[in-house]
Structure formats: C-alpha cells, structure tokens
Amino acid sequence: MNRTKDSSTSLRIAIQKSGRLTDKTVDLLHGIGIDFDNYKRNLMVKTRNFDVELLLLRDDDIPEYVQDGVCDLGFVGANVTRETQADVTVLRGLNYGNCRLSLAAPKSADIRTADDFDGKKVATSYPNLTRDFFGNKGIDVQIVEISGAVEIAPQLEVADAIVDLVSTGGTLRANGLIELETIMESETELIRTNHELSPGKKELIERFMVRMDGHLQAGKSRYMMLNAPKGSVDEIKSIIPSMKSPTIVPLAEDEMVAIHTVVPFNELWLIMEKLKEAGASDIVILPIESMIL
Ligand code: PRT
Ligand code: ZN
C-alpha cells in the first residue's frame, strides 16, 4: 500500500546545497541511517526511512530559514549564524568546516595590531562581526562590504586591510597578507528553530539527536579487544579509567582472559603502550559505527 507522508509533520532540515560543508553533512546524515539521493539536482529531497525533508540552500540563507521556522534544524557554519545574528539555538558543535575569522593586512603596510586599524578601510563579507569587534575595542574603521575575493581588496586599493575566513592561511600568503588577530573560531553547528514545535516534531528531533549523539560519540571512540593474564586485570582496569564494566571472557589457555571494552580515540595510543607494559597482548582496535550509552 502506498502511503503519502504528511509534509507538515516531517522534520525539515536545511543543509548547504553545494559547497565546503555539503559532503560532510551528507555523510553525517547517511551515517545516522537517513537515506536519500538526488540532493545535487533538487532543492528539496524526501528521505526514505526517517520522517525528514532536506532543504538544499545557500549557506548564508540557512540561519534565517531556521529562525523563521521554515526549517526546524540546520547545518551551518557558526560564522554565518553569528554574522546573520539569527535567533536560533545551537544544539551541537560538529567539528568540521573548521576555520577562523581573522584580521589580515598587507605585509608591506604598517598595520600590525587591531589598534593600527583606527581610521582604516576594512574589506569583508562579515560586516556585523567586524563592526562588533572593532566597536567593542573603541576602534573606528570604515567597513567596505564585499561578497567574494576579499583577499584582493588591498591590492585593488579598495581597502587597507581585510577581515576574512582563514583555514590553512594559504590564500592570505598568496595575496601578500599577514594574519594578525582572530575575531572568532568557527565550526559547523547543528542549529534548531526557537519556534514552538508540534509534539510529533519534538519527538522526531529527540530521535534524531539520539542518533546524532551516538554517531558523534562513536567517532570519538574505538572498540578494543585484548588478551591478558588474569592477574593483571585490576591493573588493566586502572589504565582505562573509562572502563566501567569490561567484558572479560576466560580463554582456553589457563590463566588468560580476553577483555573487550570501548576507549576514547584521543587516548588510544597512550593506553595501548601502558596495556602492553601491563602484560596485555593481541590488542585489536576496531571502529564503532554507532553507540547508545
Ligand atoms: O554557495 P554558498 O553561499 O552556499 O557557499 P559559500 O561559497 O558562501 O561558502 P563555502 O562553501 O566556501 O563555505 C561554507 C562554509 O565553510 C563557511 O561558511 C565556513 O563555515 C566553512 N569554511 C571552512 C570556509 C573555509 N574553511 C575557508 N577556508 N569557508 C571559506 N573559506 C575560504 C575563505 O573565505 C578564503 O577565501 O577559503 C579561503 C581561505 O582558505 P585558506 O585555506 O587558504 O586559509
Ligand atoms: Zn555563502
């Protein structure tokens, strides 16, 4: 039987249509079991196995769509949300699309600190964040708002210096600019509308967040299996403080046990070295797809 979905009850999620955040956001959604395709050709995509519609937008429009309740959730850079001053709630920082909004000036100019910007022309696509930054310091700048290729503004004598996003710093260097100070660090965030939602949508968001947190936690963890002499189990437990209730299985070989547990990825190598010293052997590490604690 064909059942049509009531679109008013579907969760609407805004993602960037085509840009730096698109692939990682699509991977993340696929990673939490939300199936869809054709997102490159359509502006709206229905997903197959979760009551979600995806809206594919320019990143600049995402905070406003979420603020206005056109979309319930959105994936977008913190830089864009702060610049648009949208009234939304940040649910999670997602640690991709990382960059920083920085002041930069030509190597040849004698602008080296924020104070040197007094009375200068600053080109940027981030007029609000730039105005706030200098305003808070009591520094008077003239903002020249441009939407792209900000880095060449000083060469074109449109401005004395710039405020722009930086990730590797390669673009600044290629244009003879020096990075002077960071205005804000940015990452992709999951934002939620502040509009009152129906109980059905609230429940969908809760389910979505359980999957999301499981996926994010899994990305930071690894499954570890090892063999150890029975006598070293206590020492091994003390090496892995997060190990609340490891699975301990006796092995055919007397006096040996197999231990299975989950360890934080960022401590993995340190833990393995200590385990080896404590007598562990045959240590195997596996990625985890998802986990619900
Ligand atoms: O079409 P649409 O409006 O959706 O996309 P867009 O062209 O406005 O944005 P896009 O896809 O370039 O970037 C989307 C988001 O990625 C940004 O809002 C940031 O949150 C994030 N991000 C991460 C970056 C960068 N890193 C980045 N390096 N966005 C832009 N840059 C640019 C920067 O503006 C500069 O021109 O890359 C250049 C500097 O890079 P480096 O590595 O040379 O320092
Ligand atoms: Zn944009």
XYZ file of C-alpha atoms and ligand atoms in Angstrom:
338
model
C 0.000 0.000 0.000
C 1.268 3.473 -0.895
C 1.218 5.902 1.971
C 1.850 9.592 1.381
C 3.689 11.486 4.108
C 2.026 14.478 5.734
C 4.723 17.023 4.961
C 3.642 19.317 7.807
C 4.761 16.701 10.320
C 8.084 15.935 8.625
C 11.184 17.361 10.188
C 12.666 19.938 7.812
C 16.430 20.165 7.824
C 18.451 22.784 5.934
C 21.847 21.831 4.548
C 24.239 23.596 2.190
C 23.383 22.755 -1.417
C 26.847 22.865 -2.852
C 29.945 23.966 -1.011
C 32.516 23.095 1.585
C 30.015 21.715 4.106
C 27.892 19.640 1.744
C 29.810 16.345 1.559
C 30.487 16.080 5.285
C 26.891 16.951 6.160
C 25.536 14.399 3.682
C 27.961 11.776 5.072
C 26.825 12.587 8.602
C 23.152 12.170 7.692
C 23.877 8.915 5.878
C 25.949 7.860 8.913
C 22.897 8.153 11.175
C 20.858 5.996 8.838
C 18.966 8.666 6.892
C 18.734 7.546 3.259
C 18.315 9.936 0.335
C 19.810 10.734 -3.036
C 19.482 13.247 -5.883
C 20.408 16.040 -3.499
C 22.629 17.585 -6.170
C 19.721 18.170 -8.528
C 16.844 19.110 -6.226
C 16.124 21.897 -3.797
C 14.061 19.630 -1.593
C 14.679 15.941 -1.007
C 12.494 13.481 0.856
C 14.310 10.841 2.813
C 13.281 7.222 2.641
C 13.436 5.861 6.152
C 13.098 8.765 8.587
C 10.411 11.423 8.514
C 12.761 14.141 7.247
C 12.761 16.547 4.307
C 16.050 18.160 3.360
C 16.132 21.685 2.011
C 19.246 22.426 -0.036
C 20.163 26.081 0.358
C 22.993 28.584 0.111
C 24.706 28.541 3.480
C 24.004 32.271 4.002
C 20.242 31.603 3.979
C 20.236 28.700 6.444
C 20.168 30.604 9.783
C 17.252 32.752 8.624
C 15.235 29.777 7.352
C 15.712 28.114 10.739
C 14.982 31.331 12.651
C 11.732 31.797 10.719
C 10.653 28.210 11.319
C 10.692 27.321 7.606
C 13.215 24.669 8.645
C 13.341 23.029 12.063
C 17.055 22.222 12.031
C 20.029 23.417 10.016
C 23.668 22.526 9.492
C 25.726 25.678 9.012
C 28.993 27.371 9.995
C 28.987 29.305 13.268
C 30.491 32.203 11.289
C 27.300 32.510 9.235
C 24.898 32.142 12.172
C 26.758 34.783 14.218
C 27.024 37.160 11.269
C 23.313 36.950 10.479
C 22.538 37.331 14.213
C 19.786 34.762 13.776
C 17.629 33.907 16.765
C 18.210 30.131 16.871
C 19.511 27.563 19.373
C 22.831 25.852 18.793
C 22.346 22.155 19.574
C 25.802 20.764 18.799
C 29.211 21.818 17.500
C 30.209 19.278 14.873
C 33.943 19.795 14.436
C 34.049 20.036 10.645
C 34.262 23.038 8.344
C 36.594 24.487 10.966
C 38.057 27.910 10.219
C 38.591 31.290 11.860
C 37.549 34.832 11.046
C 40.708 36.896 11.153
C 42.133 40.361 10.592
C 44.790 40.489 7.887
C 46.809 43.267 6.328
C 49.373 43.566 3.522
C 52.913 42.650 4.552
C 54.044 45.969 3.149
C 51.624 48.066 5.246
C 52.426 49.129 8.785
C 49.236 47.634 10.188
C 50.244 45.018 12.775
C 47.643 45.090 15.571
C 43.938 45.837 15.813
C 44.799 49.332 17.132
C 46.557 50.150 13.854
C 43.174 49.764 12.082
C 41.922 53.084 13.504
C 40.667 55.233 10.603
C 41.376 52.465 8.068
C 39.160 50.887 5.402
C 38.456 47.186 6.028
C 37.022 44.921 3.317
C 34.903 41.977 4.496
C 31.894 39.771 3.838
C 31.287 39.838 7.608
C 30.274 43.463 8.305
C 28.374 42.739 11.532
C 31.089 40.677 13.204
C 33.723 43.166 12.042
C 31.757 46.166 13.313
C 31.172 44.468 16.685
C 34.836 43.502 17.037
C 36.212 46.977 16.396
C 33.273 48.678 18.141
C 33.980 46.740 21.363
C 37.570 47.926 21.243
C 36.569 51.527 20.504
C 38.435 51.442 17.187
C 36.893 53.410 14.348
C 37.038 51.624 10.974
C 35.287 52.126 7.670
C 33.771 48.817 6.534
C 33.709 48.027 2.817
C 31.299 45.129 2.358
C 32.195 42.781 -0.490
C 30.837 39.333 -1.150
C 33.801 37.467 -2.619
C 37.549 37.587 -3.313
C 38.039 39.744 -0.251
C 41.766 38.971 -0.253
C 42.489 41.068 -3.313
C 40.779 44.209 -1.983
C 44.035 45.750 -0.656
C 45.820 45.154 -3.999
C 42.926 46.855 -5.767
C 43.198 49.686 -3.238
C 39.579 49.160 -2.279
C 40.646 48.746 1.352
C 43.719 48.959 3.614
C 43.122 45.588 5.262
C 40.606 42.744 5.421
C 38.579 40.524 7.726
C 38.024 37.087 6.221
C 37.826 33.362 6.898
C 41.118 31.523 7.102
C 41.763 27.830 7.325
C 45.281 26.929 6.122
C 46.384 30.547 5.608
C 47.483 29.734 2.021
C 45.155 32.270 0.406
C 46.402 35.075 2.645
C 50.038 34.223 1.894
C 49.369 34.011 -1.844
C 47.986 37.546 -1.693
C 50.827 39.030 0.353
C 48.727 39.359 3.505
C 49.662 38.610 7.121
C 47.127 37.221 9.587
C 47.076 39.496 12.643
C 44.318 38.517 15.049
C 41.399 36.073 15.289
C 37.917 37.533 15.700
C 36.191 34.158 16.076
C 36.825 30.436 15.720
C 34.169 28.634 13.721
C 32.926 25.100 13.111
C 29.803 23.654 11.568
C 26.922 23.630 14.019
C 23.546 21.957 14.202
C 21.018 24.715 14.912
C 17.358 24.435 15.901
C 14.489 26.822 15.437
C 13.146 28.623 18.502
C 9.605 28.352 17.106
C 7.275 26.166 19.150
C 7.131 22.741 17.518
C 4.365 20.149 17.474
C 4.774 17.161 19.837
C 5.386 14.981 16.759
C 8.267 17.136 15.577
C 9.728 17.383 19.075
C 9.760 13.615 19.251
C 11.406 13.395 15.824
C 14.116 15.829 16.970
C 14.715 13.735 20.088
C 15.132 10.593 17.980
C 17.363 12.474 15.555
C 19.557 13.697 18.416
C 19.923 10.219 19.937
C 21.241 9.000 16.570
C 23.404 12.034 16.132
C 24.990 11.788 19.590
C 25.515 8.051 19.116
C 27.298 8.739 15.842
C 29.408 11.578 17.245
C 30.352 9.555 20.330
C 31.232 6.554 18.149
C 33.543 8.746 16.073
C 35.456 9.638 19.237
C 35.670 6.026 20.481
C 37.190 2.694 19.439
C 36.342 -0.865 20.362
C 39.338 -2.585 21.941
C 39.944 -6.316 22.355
C 42.980 -7.733 24.113
C 44.276 -10.787 25.904
C 45.851 -10.566 29.358
C 46.936 -12.735 32.276
C 44.134 -12.997 34.868
C 46.457 -11.440 37.441
C 46.744 -8.154 35.521
C 43.021 -7.442 35.164
C 42.997 -4.950 38.049
C 45.993 -3.065 36.661
C 44.399 -3.026 33.203
C 41.186 -1.628 34.650
C 43.168 1.170 36.275
C 44.820 2.030 32.923
C 41.434 2.514 31.239
C 39.528 4.697 33.706
C 36.507 4.919 31.398
C 36.177 1.131 31.532
C 33.150 0.759 33.805
C 32.178 -2.801 33.047
C 34.515 -4.501 30.595
C 33.545 -7.847 29.116
C 36.010 -10.412 30.496
C 35.997 -13.850 28.887
C 38.148 -16.801 30.041
C 40.423 -18.223 27.334
C 41.176 -21.880 26.639
C 44.732 -21.189 27.731
C 44.784 -21.292 31.534
C 45.284 -18.067 33.444
C 44.486 -15.888 30.399
C 41.386 -13.790 29.723
C 40.112 -11.785 26.767
C 38.946 -8.243 27.578
C 36.608 -6.189 25.370
C 35.925 -2.529 26.023
C 35.458 0.914 24.485
C 38.237 3.500 24.731
C 38.446 7.202 23.810
C 40.231 7.656 20.487
C 42.365 10.585 21.646
C 43.971 8.425 24.394
C 44.227 5.266 22.307
C 47.975 5.094 21.741
C 48.895 6.034 25.289
C 46.519 3.388 26.627
C 47.918 0.720 24.283
C 51.500 1.414 25.403
C 50.535 1.126 29.064
C 48.499 -2.031 28.419
C 51.455 -3.672 26.749
C 53.630 -2.868 29.759
C 50.950 -4.399 31.992
C 51.206 -7.686 30.086
C 48.392 -7.315 27.534
C 48.857 -8.968 24.142
C 46.947 -9.403 20.853
C 45.452 -5.915 21.161
C 42.934 -5.317 18.363
C 41.215 -1.961 17.713
C 38.012 -1.642 15.702
C 35.999 1.394 14.573
C 32.494 1.762 16.008
C 29.583 2.582 13.699
C 27.333 3.996 16.402
C 26.680 3.653 20.119
C 23.885 4.492 22.508
C 25.025 4.740 26.107
O 27.171 28.946 -2.250
P 27.182 29.134 -0.786
O 26.810 30.540 -0.346
O 26.374 28.077 -0.076
O 28.687 28.840 -0.316
P 29.891 29.826 0.033
O 30.746 29.955 -1.175
O 29.408 31.066 0.710
O 30.616 29.024 1.194
P 31.723 27.874 1.134
O 31.148 26.614 0.606
O 33.020 28.361 0.544
O 31.983 27.738 2.721
C 30.986 27.258 3.555
C 31.482 27.311 4.985
O 32.696 26.553 5.103
C 31.891 28.668 5.520
O 30.793 29.472 5.907
C 32.728 28.272 6.723
O 31.889 27.945 7.811
C 33.414 26.988 6.243
N 34.823 27.168 5.861
C 35.850 26.443 6.376
C 35.343 28.032 4.965
C 36.725 27.818 4.953
N 37.010 26.826 5.829
C 37.557 28.605 4.075
N 38.786 28.431 4.071
N 34.766 28.948 4.139
C 35.561 29.665 3.308
N 36.918 29.533 3.257
C 37.621 30.405 2.249
C 37.965 31.787 2.790
O 36.883 32.673 2.616
C 39.161 32.171 1.934
O 38.754 32.654 0.679
O 38.842 29.827 1.865
C 39.838 30.835 1.710
C 40.898 30.679 2.761
O 41.320 29.347 2.859
P 42.842 29.003 3.226
O 42.850 27.515 3.444
O 43.681 29.432 2.071
O 43.180 29.750 4.508
Zn 27.608 31.551 1.236
